[in-house]
mmCIF file of C-alpha atoms in Angstrom:
data_model
loop_
_atom_site.group_PDB
_atom_site.id
_atom_site.type_symbol
_atom_site.label_atom_id
_atom_site.label_comp_id
_atom_site.label_asym_id
_atom_site.label_seq_id
_atom_site.Cartn_x
_atom_site.Cartn_y
_atom_site.Cartn_z
ATOM 1 C CA MET A 8 -11.710 21.039 2.947
ATOM 2 C CA SER A 9 -11.640 19.044 6.109
ATOM 3 C CA LEU A 10 -13.277 16.186 4.275
ATOM 4 C CA ASN A 11 -14.524 14.503 7.409
ATOM 5 C CA LYS A 12 -13.602 10.985 6.330
ATOM 6 C CA LYS A 13 -13.367 8.029 8.702
ATOM 7 C CA SER A 14 -9.779 7.106 9.559
ATOM 8 C CA VAL A 15 -7.989 4.125 11.088
ATOM 9 C CA ASP A 16 -8.821 5.633 14.485
ATOM 10 C CA ASP A 17 -12.529 5.018 13.789
ATOM 11 C CA ILE A 18 -12.308 1.241 13.290
ATOM 12 C CA ASN A 19 -11.815 -1.825 15.436
ATOM 13 C CA ALA A 20 -9.308 -3.946 13.540
ATOM 14 C CA LYS A 21 -8.920 -6.743 16.101
ATOM 15 C CA GLY A 22 -9.128 -10.117 14.376
ATOM 16 C CA LYS A 23 -10.217 -8.469 11.132
ATOM 17 C CA ARG A 24 -8.551 -8.776 7.736
ATOM 18 C CA VAL A 25 -7.517 -5.242 6.814
ATOM 19 C CA LEU A 26 -6.481 -4.442 3.240
ATOM 20 C CA VAL A 27 -4.227 -1.359 3.149
ATOM 21 C CA ARG A 28 -3.459 0.371 -0.152
ATOM 22 C CA CYS A 29 -0.006 1.907 0.343
ATOM 23 C CA ASP A 30 2.227 3.865 -1.979
ATOM 24 C CA PHE A 31 5.325 1.701 -2.274
ATOM 25 C CA ASN A 32 6.218 3.100 -5.694
ATOM 26 C CA VAL A 33 9.858 3.453 -4.636
ATOM 27 C CA PRO A 34 12.867 4.013 -6.903
ATOM 28 C CA LEU A 35 14.902 0.835 -7.497
ATOM 29 C CA LYS A 36 18.401 0.426 -8.889
ATOM 30 C CA ASP A 37 19.529 -3.138 -9.584
ATOM 31 C CA GLY A 38 16.853 -4.412 -7.210
ATOM 32 C CA VAL A 39 17.915 -2.092 -4.372
ATOM 33 C CA ILE A 40 15.633 0.651 -2.995
ATOM 34 C CA THR A 41 17.415 4.007 -3.386
ATOM 35 C CA ASP A 42 14.885 6.155 -1.493
ATOM 36 C CA GLU A 43 12.632 4.669 1.190
ATOM 37 C CA THR A 44 10.652 7.828 2.035
ATOM 38 C CA ARG A 45 7.379 6.231 0.958
ATOM 39 C CA ILE A 46 7.975 3.090 3.014
ATOM 40 C CA VAL A 47 8.699 5.169 6.116
ATOM 41 C CA ALA A 48 5.570 7.277 5.465
ATOM 42 C CA ALA A 49 3.383 4.142 5.536
ATOM 43 C CA LEU A 50 4.709 2.796 8.862
ATOM 44 C CA PRO A 51 2.451 4.684 11.345
ATOM 45 C CA THR A 52 -0.738 3.242 9.816
ATOM 46 C CA ILE A 53 0.708 -0.281 9.512
ATOM 47 C CA LYS A 54 2.041 -0.255 13.097
ATOM 48 C CA LYS A 55 -1.301 0.975 14.448
ATOM 49 C CA LEU A 56 -3.175 -1.889 12.738
ATOM 50 C CA ILE A 57 -0.630 -4.491 13.946
ATOM 51 C CA ALA A 58 -0.907 -3.158 17.513
ATOM 52 C CA ASP A 59 -4.712 -3.365 17.320
ATOM 53 C CA GLY A 60 -4.535 -7.054 16.362
ATOM 54 C CA GLY A 61 -5.530 -6.670 12.727
ATOM 55 C CA LYS A 62 -4.473 -9.086 10.001
ATOM 56 C CA VAL A 63 -2.721 -6.567 7.780
ATOM 57 C CA ILE A 64 -2.737 -7.172 4.008
ATOM 58 C CA LEU A 65 -0.725 -4.561 2.106
ATOM 59 C CA CYS A 66 -0.952 -3.759 -1.605
ATOM 60 C CA SER A 67 0.645 -1.195 -3.920
ATOM 61 C CA HIS A 68 1.778 -0.584 -7.479
ATOM 62 C CA LEU A 69 5.393 -0.047 -8.471
ATOM 63 C CA GLY A 70 6.550 1.479 -11.744
ATOM 64 C CA LYS A 71 4.523 1.768 -14.923
ATOM 65 C CA VAL A 72 4.598 -1.941 -15.918
ATOM 66 C CA LYS A 73 4.389 -1.211 -19.635
ATOM 67 C CA ASN A 74 5.605 -4.572 -20.933
ATOM 68 C CA GLY A 75 3.752 -6.855 -18.558
ATOM 69 C CA PRO A 76 4.827 -8.307 -15.202
ATOM 70 C CA ASN A 77 8.579 -8.558 -14.616
ATOM 71 C CA GLU A 78 10.884 -9.204 -11.678
ATOM 72 C CA GLY A 79 12.408 -5.719 -12.084
ATOM 73 C CA GLU A 80 9.114 -4.241 -10.839
ATOM 74 C CA SER A 81 8.265 -6.877 -8.240
ATOM 75 C CA LEU A 82 7.548 -5.667 -4.693
ATOM 76 C CA ALA A 83 9.914 -8.303 -3.244
ATOM 77 C CA PRO A 84 12.564 -5.680 -2.221
ATOM 78 C CA VAL A 85 9.821 -3.702 -0.435
ATOM 79 C CA ALA A 86 8.737 -6.794 1.558
ATOM 80 C CA LYS A 87 12.340 -7.314 2.649
ATOM 81 C CA ARG A 88 12.799 -3.681 3.733
ATOM 82 C CA LEU A 89 9.417 -3.605 5.478
ATOM 83 C CA SER A 90 10.313 -6.741 7.456
ATOM 84 C CA GLU A 91 13.450 -4.950 8.701
ATOM 85 C CA LYS A 92 11.565 -1.748 9.538
ATOM 86 C CA LEU A 93 8.753 -3.533 11.396
ATOM 87 C CA GLY A 94 11.036 -6.051 13.114
ATOM 88 C CA LYS A 95 8.800 -8.916 11.982
ATOM 89 C CA GLU A 96 8.381 -11.039 8.881
ATOM 90 C CA VAL A 97 6.286 -9.579 6.095
ATOM 91 C CA VAL A 98 5.007 -12.535 4.067
ATOM 92 C CA PHE A 99 5.374 -11.732 0.379
ATOM 93 C CA VAL A 100 2.946 -13.170 -2.170
ATOM 94 C CA SER A 101 4.986 -13.305 -5.369
ATOM 95 C CA ASP A 102 2.072 -14.450 -7.585
ATOM 96 C CA TYR A 103 1.757 -12.193 -10.655
ATOM 97 C CA HIS A 104 -2.015 -12.692 -10.548
ATOM 98 C CA VAL A 105 -1.915 -10.735 -7.231
ATOM 99 C CA THR A 106 -5.144 -12.182 -5.771
ATOM 100 C CA GLY A 107 -4.755 -15.827 -6.805
ATOM 101 C CA GLU A 108 -4.598 -19.023 -4.756
ATOM 102 C CA GLU A 109 -1.251 -18.109 -3.160
ATOM 103 C CA ALA A 110 -2.728 -14.851 -1.814
ATOM 104 C CA THR A 111 -5.891 -16.559 -0.565
ATOM 105 C CA LYS A 112 -3.823 -19.183 1.301
ATOM 106 C CA ALA A 113 -1.453 -16.614 2.792
ATOM 107 C CA VAL A 114 -4.424 -14.621 4.137
ATOM 108 C CA GLU A 115 -6.169 -17.757 5.478
ATOM 109 C CA ASN A 116 -3.019 -18.595 7.469
ATOM 110 C CA MET A 117 -2.756 -15.153 9.075
ATOM 111 C CA LYS A 118 -2.876 -14.624 12.824
ATOM 112 C CA GLU A 119 -3.616 -11.325 14.560
ATOM 113 C CA GLY A 120 -0.782 -8.852 13.981
ATOM 114 C CA ASP A 121 0.555 -10.687 10.918
ATOM 115 C CA VAL A 122 1.496 -8.774 7.752
ATOM 116 C CA VAL A 123 1.201 -9.951 4.139
ATOM 117 C CA LEU A 124 2.297 -7.942 1.093
ATOM 118 C CA LEU A 125 0.636 -8.725 -2.254
ATOM 119 C CA GLN A 126 2.475 -8.509 -5.575
ATOM 120 C CA ASN A 127 2.504 -5.284 -7.655
ATOM 121 C CA THR A 128 -1.165 -4.480 -8.370
ATOM 122 C CA ARG A 129 -0.321 -3.317 -11.902
ATOM 123 C CA PHE A 130 0.808 -6.835 -12.777
ATOM 124 C CA ARG A 131 -2.917 -7.534 -13.139
ATOM 125 C CA GLY A 132 -3.304 -5.122 -16.060
ATOM 126 C CA ALA A 133 -6.956 -4.520 -15.170
ATOM 127 C CA GLU A 134 -5.769 -2.192 -12.394
ATOM 128 C CA GLU A 135 -5.580 0.781 -14.745
ATOM 129 C CA THR A 136 -8.566 0.098 -16.963
ATOM 130 C CA LYS A 137 -12.262 0.743 -16.606
ATOM 131 C CA ASN A 138 -12.986 -3.011 -16.453
ATOM 132 C CA GLY A 139 -11.154 -3.619 -13.201
ATOM 133 C CA GLU A 140 -14.400 -4.829 -11.561
ATOM 134 C CA GLU A 141 -13.252 -8.426 -11.232
ATOM 135 C CA PHE A 142 -9.934 -7.399 -9.701
ATOM 136 C CA SER A 143 -11.712 -4.980 -7.331
ATOM 137 C CA LYS A 144 -13.997 -7.782 -6.147
ATOM 138 C CA GLU A 145 -11.111 -10.245 -5.664
ATOM 139 C CA LEU A 146 -9.239 -7.686 -3.547
ATOM 140 C CA ALA A 147 -12.368 -7.104 -1.454
ATOM 141 C CA ASP A 148 -12.827 -10.887 -1.026
ATOM 142 C CA LEU A 149 -9.513 -10.983 0.856
ATOM 143 C CA ALA A 150 -10.556 -8.398 3.454
ATOM 144 C CA ASP A 151 -13.175 -7.153 5.919
ATOM 145 C CA ILE A 152 -11.968 -3.534 6.083
ATOM 146 C CA TYR A 153 -10.219 -1.329 3.511
ATOM 147 C CA VAL A 154 -7.740 1.444 4.334
ATOM 148 C CA CYS A 155 -6.518 3.871 1.652
ATOM 149 C CA ASP A 156 -3.164 5.354 2.638
ATOM 150 C CA ALA A 157 -1.778 5.973 -0.859
ATOM 151 C CA PHE A 158 -2.253 9.697 -1.414
ATOM 152 C CA GLY A 159 0.132 9.578 -4.390
ATOM 153 C CA SER A 160 -2.365 7.317 -6.217
ATOM 154 C CA SER A 161 -5.589 8.784 -4.854
ATOM 155 C CA HIS A 162 -6.282 10.802 -8.022
ATOM 156 C CA ARG A 163 -6.646 7.575 -10.002
ATOM 157 C CA ALA A 164 -9.908 5.579 -9.928
ATOM 158 C CA HIS A 165 -8.020 2.248 -9.964
ATOM 159 C CA ALA A 166 -9.265 -1.086 -8.657
ATOM 160 C CA SER A 167 -6.999 -1.037 -5.595
ATOM 161 C CA VAL A 168 -7.627 2.663 -4.883
ATOM 162 C CA ALA A 169 -11.356 3.203 -5.361
ATOM 163 C CA GLY A 170 -12.917 0.166 -7.093
ATOM 164 C CA VAL A 171 -12.446 -2.154 -4.119
ATOM 165 C CA THR A 172 -14.502 0.084 -1.789
ATOM 166 C CA LYS A 173 -17.812 -0.731 -3.508
ATOM 167 C CA PHE A 174 -17.402 -4.442 -2.752
ATOM 168 C CA ILE A 175 -16.205 -3.843 0.823
ATOM 169 C CA THR A 176 -19.327 -1.729 1.433
ATOM 170 C CA ALA A 177 -21.558 -4.394 -0.156
ATOM 171 C CA LYS A 178 -20.429 -6.941 2.420
ATOM 172 C CA GLY A 179 -20.907 -4.569 5.342
ATOM 173 C CA GLY A 180 -17.249 -3.583 5.731
ATOM 174 C CA GLN A 181 -15.755 -0.140 6.300
ATOM 175 C CA ASN A 182 -13.587 2.008 4.017
ATOM 176 C CA VAL A 183 -11.336 4.474 5.830
ATOM 177 C CA VAL A 184 -8.201 6.556 5.265
ATOM 178 C CA GLY A 185 -4.825 5.968 6.900
ATOM 179 C CA TYR A 186 -2.733 8.492 8.829
ATOM 180 C CA LEU A 187 -0.777 9.616 5.761
ATOM 181 C CA MET A 188 -3.938 10.317 3.754
ATOM 182 C CA GLU A 189 -5.488 12.087 6.726
ATOM 183 C CA LYS A 190 -2.435 14.341 7.070
ATOM 184 C CA GLU A 191 -2.438 15.174 3.352
ATOM 185 C CA ILE A 192 -6.154 16.007 3.382
ATOM 186 C CA ASN A 193 -5.762 18.219 6.441
ATOM 187 C CA PHE A 194 -2.676 20.126 5.274
ATOM 188 C CA LEU A 195 -3.517 20.567 1.590
ATOM 189 C CA GLY A 196 -7.247 20.916 2.170
ATOM 190 C CA ASN A 197 -6.932 23.540 4.900
ATOM 191 C CA ALA A 198 -4.232 25.430 3.003
ATOM 192 C CA VAL A 199 -6.501 25.867 0.018
ATOM 193 C CA GLU A 200 -9.924 26.167 1.635
ATOM 194 C CA ASN A 201 -9.171 27.747 4.980
ATOM 195 C CA PRO A 202 -5.665 29.294 4.951
ATOM 196 C CA VAL A 203 -4.254 31.532 7.646
ATOM 197 C CA ARG A 204 -3.498 34.738 5.725
ATOM 198 C CA PRO A 205 -1.472 36.136 4.060
ATOM 199 C CA PHE A 206 -1.508 33.038 1.837
ATOM 200 C CA VAL A 207 1.303 32.843 -0.736
ATOM 201 C CA ALA A 208 1.302 30.223 -3.502
ATOM 202 C CA ILE A 209 4.487 29.512 -5.475
ATOM 203 C CA LEU A 210 4.236 27.671 -8.781
ATOM 204 C CA GLY A 211 7.192 26.582 -10.876
ATOM 205 C CA GLY A 212 8.066 23.789 -13.262
ATOM 206 C CA ALA A 213 8.427 23.693 -17.003
ATOM 207 C CA LYS A 214 4.979 23.925 -18.574
ATOM 208 C CA VAL A 215 1.997 26.243 -18.094
ATOM 209 C CA ALA A 216 -0.192 23.474 -19.574
ATOM 210 C CA ASP A 217 0.459 21.216 -16.544
ATOM 211 C CA LYS A 218 -0.847 23.845 -14.143
ATOM 212 C CA LEU A 219 -3.686 25.616 -15.974
ATOM 213 C CA ASN A 220 -6.415 24.841 -13.450
ATOM 214 C CA VAL A 221 -4.080 25.153 -10.470
ATOM 215 C CA ILE A 222 -3.146 28.728 -11.449
ATOM 216 C CA SER A 223 -6.787 29.692 -11.894
ATOM 217 C CA ASN A 224 -7.968 28.019 -8.666
ATOM 218 C CA LEU A 225 -5.113 29.367 -6.527
ATOM 219 C CA LEU A 226 -5.601 32.920 -7.813
ATOM 220 C CA GLU A 227 -9.044 32.817 -6.232
ATOM 221 C CA LYS A 228 -7.717 31.490 -2.923
ATOM 222 C CA CYS A 229 -4.306 33.091 -2.317
ATOM 223 C CA ASP A 230 -3.180 36.673 -1.679
ATOM 224 C CA THR A 231 0.039 36.440 -3.716
ATOM 225 C CA LEU A 232 0.846 34.068 -6.571
ATOM 226 C CA ILE A 233 4.511 33.667 -7.464
ATOM 227 C CA ILE A 234 5.444 32.189 -10.854
ATOM 228 C CA GLY A 235 8.891 30.725 -11.565
ATOM 229 C CA GLY A 236 10.409 27.934 -13.637
ATOM 230 C CA GLY A 237 10.000 27.482 -17.375
ATOM 231 C CA MET A 238 6.355 28.506 -17.300
ATOM 232 C CA ALA A 239 7.287 32.060 -16.251
ATOM 233 C CA TYR A 240 8.520 32.759 -19.813
ATOM 234 C CA THR A 241 5.076 32.183 -21.327
ATOM 235 C CA PHE A 242 3.677 34.712 -18.829
ATOM 236 C CA LEU A 243 6.477 37.179 -19.618
ATOM 237 C CA LYS A 244 5.898 36.808 -23.374
ATOM 238 C CA ALA A 245 2.165 37.347 -22.792
ATOM 239 C CA GLN A 246 3.151 40.712 -21.264
ATOM 240 C CA GLY A 247 5.105 41.558 -24.415
ATOM 241 C CA ALA A 248 8.575 40.765 -23.039
ATOM 242 C CA GLU A 249 11.516 39.540 -25.120
ATOM 243 C CA VAL A 250 12.194 35.966 -24.003
ATOM 244 C CA GLY A 251 14.803 34.790 -26.557
ATOM 245 C CA LYS A 252 15.012 31.004 -26.919
ATOM 246 C CA SER A 253 13.337 30.351 -23.555
ATOM 247 C CA LEU A 254 10.718 27.634 -23.207
ATOM 248 C CA VAL A 255 7.383 29.153 -24.263
ATOM 249 C CA ASP A 256 3.989 27.615 -24.968
ATOM 250 C CA ASP A 257 2.573 29.930 -27.635
ATOM 251 C CA THR A 258 -0.819 28.189 -27.448
ATOM 252 C CA LYS A 259 -1.191 29.385 -23.843
ATOM 253 C CA LEU A 260 -0.364 33.099 -24.314
ATOM 254 C CA ASP A 261 -4.048 34.106 -24.251
ATOM 255 C CA TYR A 262 -4.593 32.022 -21.138
ATOM 256 C CA CYS A 263 -1.674 33.787 -19.406
ATOM 257 C CA LYS A 264 -3.107 37.184 -20.385
ATOM 258 C CA GLU A 265 -6.443 36.105 -18.888
ATOM 259 C CA MET A 266 -4.736 35.086 -15.635
ATOM 260 C CA LEU A 267 -2.847 38.401 -15.423
ATOM 261 C CA GLU A 268 -6.170 40.221 -15.895
ATOM 262 C CA LYS A 269 -7.879 37.945 -13.376
ATOM 263 C CA ALA A 270 -5.207 38.722 -10.746
ATOM 264 C CA GLU A 271 -5.670 42.448 -11.297
ATOM 265 C CA LYS A 272 -9.445 42.188 -11.137
ATOM 266 C CA LEU A 273 -9.320 40.176 -7.894
ATOM 267 C CA GLY A 274 -6.723 42.498 -6.379
ATOM 268 C CA LYS A 275 -4.143 39.712 -6.067
ATOM 269 C CA LYS A 276 -0.399 40.092 -6.493
ATOM 270 C CA LEU A 277 1.029 37.993 -9.316
ATOM 271 C CA LEU A 278 4.824 38.073 -9.245
ATOM 272 C CA LEU A 279 6.982 37.229 -12.275
ATOM 273 C CA PRO A 280 10.792 37.194 -12.608
ATOM 274 C CA VAL A 281 12.393 40.665 -12.800
ATOM 275 C CA ASP A 282 15.741 39.105 -13.776
ATOM 276 C CA THR A 283 16.746 35.709 -15.068
ATOM 277 C CA ALA A 284 19.827 33.484 -15.431
ATOM 278 C CA VAL A 285 20.407 32.774 -19.117
ATOM 279 C CA ALA A 286 22.681 30.494 -21.157
ATOM 280 C CA ASP A 287 23.205 29.574 -24.833
ATOM 281 C CA ALA A 288 21.408 26.240 -24.474
ATOM 282 C CA PHE A 289 19.915 23.745 -22.030
ATOM 283 C CA PRO A 290 22.713 21.910 -20.143
ATOM 284 C CA ASN A 291 23.544 18.500 -21.616
ATOM 285 C CA PRO A 292 23.915 16.362 -19.578
ATOM 286 C CA ILE A 293 21.605 18.154 -17.152
ATOM 287 C CA ASP A 294 24.290 18.617 -14.478
ATOM 288 C CA ALA A 295 27.041 19.698 -16.911
ATOM 289 C CA GLU A 296 29.125 22.811 -16.196
ATOM 290 C CA ILE A 297 27.487 25.834 -17.783
ATOM 291 C CA ASP A 298 28.240 29.544 -18.222
ATOM 292 C CA VAL A 299 25.355 31.825 -17.294
ATOM 293 C CA ASP A 300 24.651 35.557 -17.432
ATOM 294 C CA VAL A 301 21.973 37.433 -15.549
ATOM 295 C CA VAL A 302 19.723 39.724 -17.589
ATOM 296 C CA ALA A 303 16.450 41.604 -17.056
ATOM 297 C CA GLY A 304 13.442 39.287 -17.062
ATOM 298 C CA ASN A 305 11.765 41.193 -19.910
ATOM 299 C CA ALA A 306 14.878 41.550 -22.118
ATOM 300 C CA ILE A 307 16.382 38.126 -22.756
ATOM 301 C CA PRO A 308 18.732 38.257 -25.789
ATOM 302 C CA ALA A 309 17.469 36.487 -28.933
ATOM 303 C CA ASP A 310 20.204 33.817 -28.777
ATOM 304 C CA LYS A 311 19.834 33.003 -25.050
ATOM 305 C CA MET A 312 17.389 30.959 -22.989
ATOM 306 C CA GLY A 313 16.208 31.569 -19.423
ATOM 307 C CA LEU A 314 17.021 28.648 -17.111
ATOM 308 C CA ASP A 315 16.586 30.027 -13.567
ATOM 309 C CA ILE A 316 15.311 33.102 -11.764
ATOM 310 C CA GLY A 317 17.954 35.771 -11.116
ATOM 311 C CA PRO A 318 19.196 37.108 -7.728
ATOM 312 C CA LYS A 319 16.833 40.138 -7.640
ATOM 313 C CA THR A 320 13.860 37.851 -8.327
ATOM 314 C CA ALA A 321 15.047 35.420 -5.642
ATOM 315 C CA GLU A 322 15.096 38.338 -3.173
ATOM 316 C CA LEU A 323 11.662 39.555 -4.312
ATOM 317 C CA TYR A 324 10.164 36.070 -3.872
ATOM 318 C CA ALA A 325 11.871 35.547 -0.506
ATOM 319 C CA ASP A 326 10.447 38.856 0.737
ATOM 320 C CA ALA A 327 6.930 37.798 -0.279
ATOM 321 C CA VAL A 328 7.361 34.605 1.744
ATOM 322 C CA LYS A 329 8.664 36.407 4.860
ATOM 323 C CA SER A 330 5.322 38.028 5.681
ATOM 324 C CA ALA A 331 3.223 34.973 4.790
ATOM 325 C CA LYS A 332 1.350 32.794 7.264
ATOM 326 C CA THR A 333 0.606 29.962 4.786
ATOM 327 C CA VAL A 334 2.807 29.004 1.813
ATOM 328 C CA VAL A 335 2.133 26.296 -0.776
ATOM 329 C CA TRP A 336 4.956 25.526 -3.206
ATOM 330 C CA ASN A 337 4.758 23.292 -6.272
ATOM 331 C CA GLY A 338 7.503 23.238 -8.905
ATOM 332 C CA PRO A 339 11.159 24.386 -8.950
ATOM 333 C CA MET A 340 12.306 27.867 -10.018
ATOM 334 C CA GLY A 341 14.781 26.613 -12.620
ATOM 335 C CA VAL A 342 16.800 23.597 -13.730
ATOM 336 C CA PHE A 343 17.532 22.692 -10.107
ATOM 337 C CA GLU A 344 19.322 19.444 -11.044
ATOM 338 C CA ASN A 345 22.218 21.644 -12.233
ATOM 339 C CA PRO A 346 24.263 23.238 -9.388
ATOM 340 C CA VAL A 347 24.655 26.535 -11.314
ATOM 341 C CA LEU A 348 20.927 26.714 -12.088
ATOM 342 C CA ALA A 349 19.676 25.666 -8.640
ATOM 343 C CA LYS A 350 20.275 29.059 -7.007
ATOM 344 C CA GLY A 351 16.699 30.317 -7.442
ATOM 345 C CA THR A 352 15.178 27.119 -6.077
ATOM 346 C CA ILE A 353 17.645 27.144 -3.152
ATOM 347 C CA ALA A 354 16.760 30.769 -2.338
ATOM 348 C CA VAL A 355 13.026 29.978 -2.243
ATOM 349 C CA ALA A 356 13.590 26.804 -0.186
ATOM 350 C CA LYS A 357 15.760 28.792 2.257
ATOM 351 C CA ALA A 358 13.073 31.489 2.586
ATOM 352 C CA LEU A 359 10.483 28.810 3.360
ATOM 353 C CA ALA A 360 12.814 27.153 5.878
ATOM 354 C CA GLU A 361 13.287 30.456 7.720
ATOM 355 C CA THR A 362 9.644 31.565 7.900
ATOM 356 C CA ASP A 363 7.331 30.626 10.763
ATOM 357 C CA ALA A 364 4.462 30.198 8.296
ATOM 358 C CA THR A 365 2.834 26.828 7.625
ATOM 359 C CA THR A 366 4.841 25.594 4.636
ATOM 360 C CA ILE A 367 3.440 22.916 2.353
ATOM 361 C CA ILE A 368 5.487 21.397 -0.461
ATOM 362 C CA GLY A 369 3.332 19.882 -3.190
ATOM 363 C CA GLY A 370 5.152 16.692 -4.069
ATOM 364 C CA GLY A 371 7.059 15.805 -7.239
ATOM 365 C CA ASP A 372 10.092 17.901 -8.199
ATOM 366 C CA SER A 373 9.594 20.459 -5.414
ATOM 367 C CA ALA A 374 9.683 17.696 -2.791
ATOM 368 C CA ALA A 375 12.804 16.242 -4.427
ATOM 369 C CA ALA A 376 14.418 19.695 -4.524
ATOM 370 C CA VAL A 377 13.660 20.476 -0.876
ATOM 371 C CA ASN A 378 14.948 17.069 0.274
ATOM 372 C CA THR A 379 18.038 17.143 -1.966
ATOM 373 C CA LEU A 380 18.932 20.629 -0.746
ATOM 374 C CA GLY A 381 18.585 19.547 2.881
ATOM 375 C CA PHE A 382 15.560 21.692 3.835
ATOM 376 C CA GLY A 383 13.061 18.831 4.195
ATOM 377 C CA ASP A 384 12.894 18.842 7.993
ATOM 378 C CA LYS A 385 12.214 22.599 8.038
ATOM 379 C CA MET A 386 8.904 22.290 6.147
ATOM 380 C CA SER A 387 5.547 21.804 7.878
ATOM 381 C CA HIS A 388 4.442 19.220 5.336
ATOM 382 C CA ILE A 389 5.915 17.628 2.217
ATOM 383 C CA SER A 390 3.227 15.963 0.135
ATOM 384 C CA THR A 391 3.868 12.407 -1.033
ATOM 385 C CA GLY A 392 1.816 12.866 -4.190
ATOM 386 C CA GLY A 393 2.902 14.960 -7.171
ATOM 387 C CA GLY A 394 -0.079 14.513 -9.492
ATOM 388 C CA ALA A 395 -2.517 14.015 -6.617
ATOM 389 C CA SER A 396 -1.462 17.188 -4.794
ATOM 390 C CA LEU A 397 -1.735 19.165 -8.037
ATOM 391 C CA GLU A 398 -5.291 17.921 -8.604
ATOM 392 C CA PHE A 399 -6.098 18.711 -4.971
ATOM 393 C CA LEU A 400 -4.782 22.263 -5.481
ATOM 394 C CA GLU A 401 -6.955 22.483 -8.601
ATOM 395 C CA GLY A 402 -9.972 21.868 -6.387
ATOM 396 C CA LYS A 403 -10.722 18.468 -7.947
ATOM 397 C CA GLU A 404 -12.296 15.614 -6.011
ATOM 398 C CA LEU A 405 -9.883 12.701 -5.715
ATOM 399 C CA PRO A 406 -11.466 9.240 -6.242
ATOM 400 C CA GLY A 407 -9.343 7.616 -3.503
ATOM 401 C CA VAL A 408 -10.445 10.244 -0.974
ATOM 402 C CA MET A 409 -14.092 10.384 -1.985
ATOM 403 C CA ALA A 410 -14.448 6.577 -1.810
ATOM 404 C CA ALA A 411 -13.760 6.536 1.958
ATOM 405 C CA ASP A 412 -16.727 6.478 4.338
ATOM 406 C CA ASP A 413 -17.890 9.788 5.795
ATOM 407 C CA LYS A 414 -17.759 10.239 9.553
#
């Protein structure tokens, strides 16, 4: 799925106003950024446009903004951190209207190489609704060129992600992707559409429902599909196993049976836990000390719940990874936030770190797990988008990607 979209390397930004949609949805605690991964990921594109003499206007959302605009979700801390990272002032437009008079003035005053950051796009409200036309047009009025570099938001047809492109095109401007988007498209796209084989896909996480289409799509593409996490228990129950009090989605048992049949029909390996770490109840709080036993995956006692894959399963999964040439992993193997229940996830992360295969981590909890456990720098690519990478793995077209101009 090399989508053949124009990138920042295909434009001449000199003297032009360039609107860049970034993903600055960073975690904040008391107004302080606690993880700046997403800011760092945006720097190559921003630096390239500054060096080319563009007038760089950045925009992003932050948080869910459920109760209207508030200082707790302002992008002011991001502007401050960006200024430090770039070694130059990033002018912050604090106006809650985002594209109002303050923004217009700030952009009018820009010189080549200047950087302006607009306020949280979700403060406009219209950002997430179907009637974001006006907001899309106002964003486009500020710029000559649009760059989408927010892969984490590219599955949403929002004003600042896809809506704006229509108005940029109408005035003869270009819509391109940034370096981060380009990297995501290349890694995830090639992994799914054109993998070097054997191709192993590992899916974890709590619910089967979240990954229905991903399971089905990946079964057609990969050679081995490994299932871990809470969703493994629905698969095990579908096979007739005793799963005790483990998390099970009874409405998806037929679907799991279908997938098991599909794997057999296609001649694909579908691996499920052969043993599991069980406890009396889910840890509360999540990182509390907990006593666990290891039992067979298909014989969990009635009063116990499975919370992680067992050591034999960890070995089985690690072996499957060893011979792989491409591995995609999305979702932890157990309750990885608890030290006792992180062993399965650690074992899989370690196996990925030690293989010479192309290893792609599909955002969200798996990215957090890999980084927390210290294996981040051993992976070929860690996706910045949880929901977006899942939809990509499902084979869906992402609005933010499709809206960019073709080469």
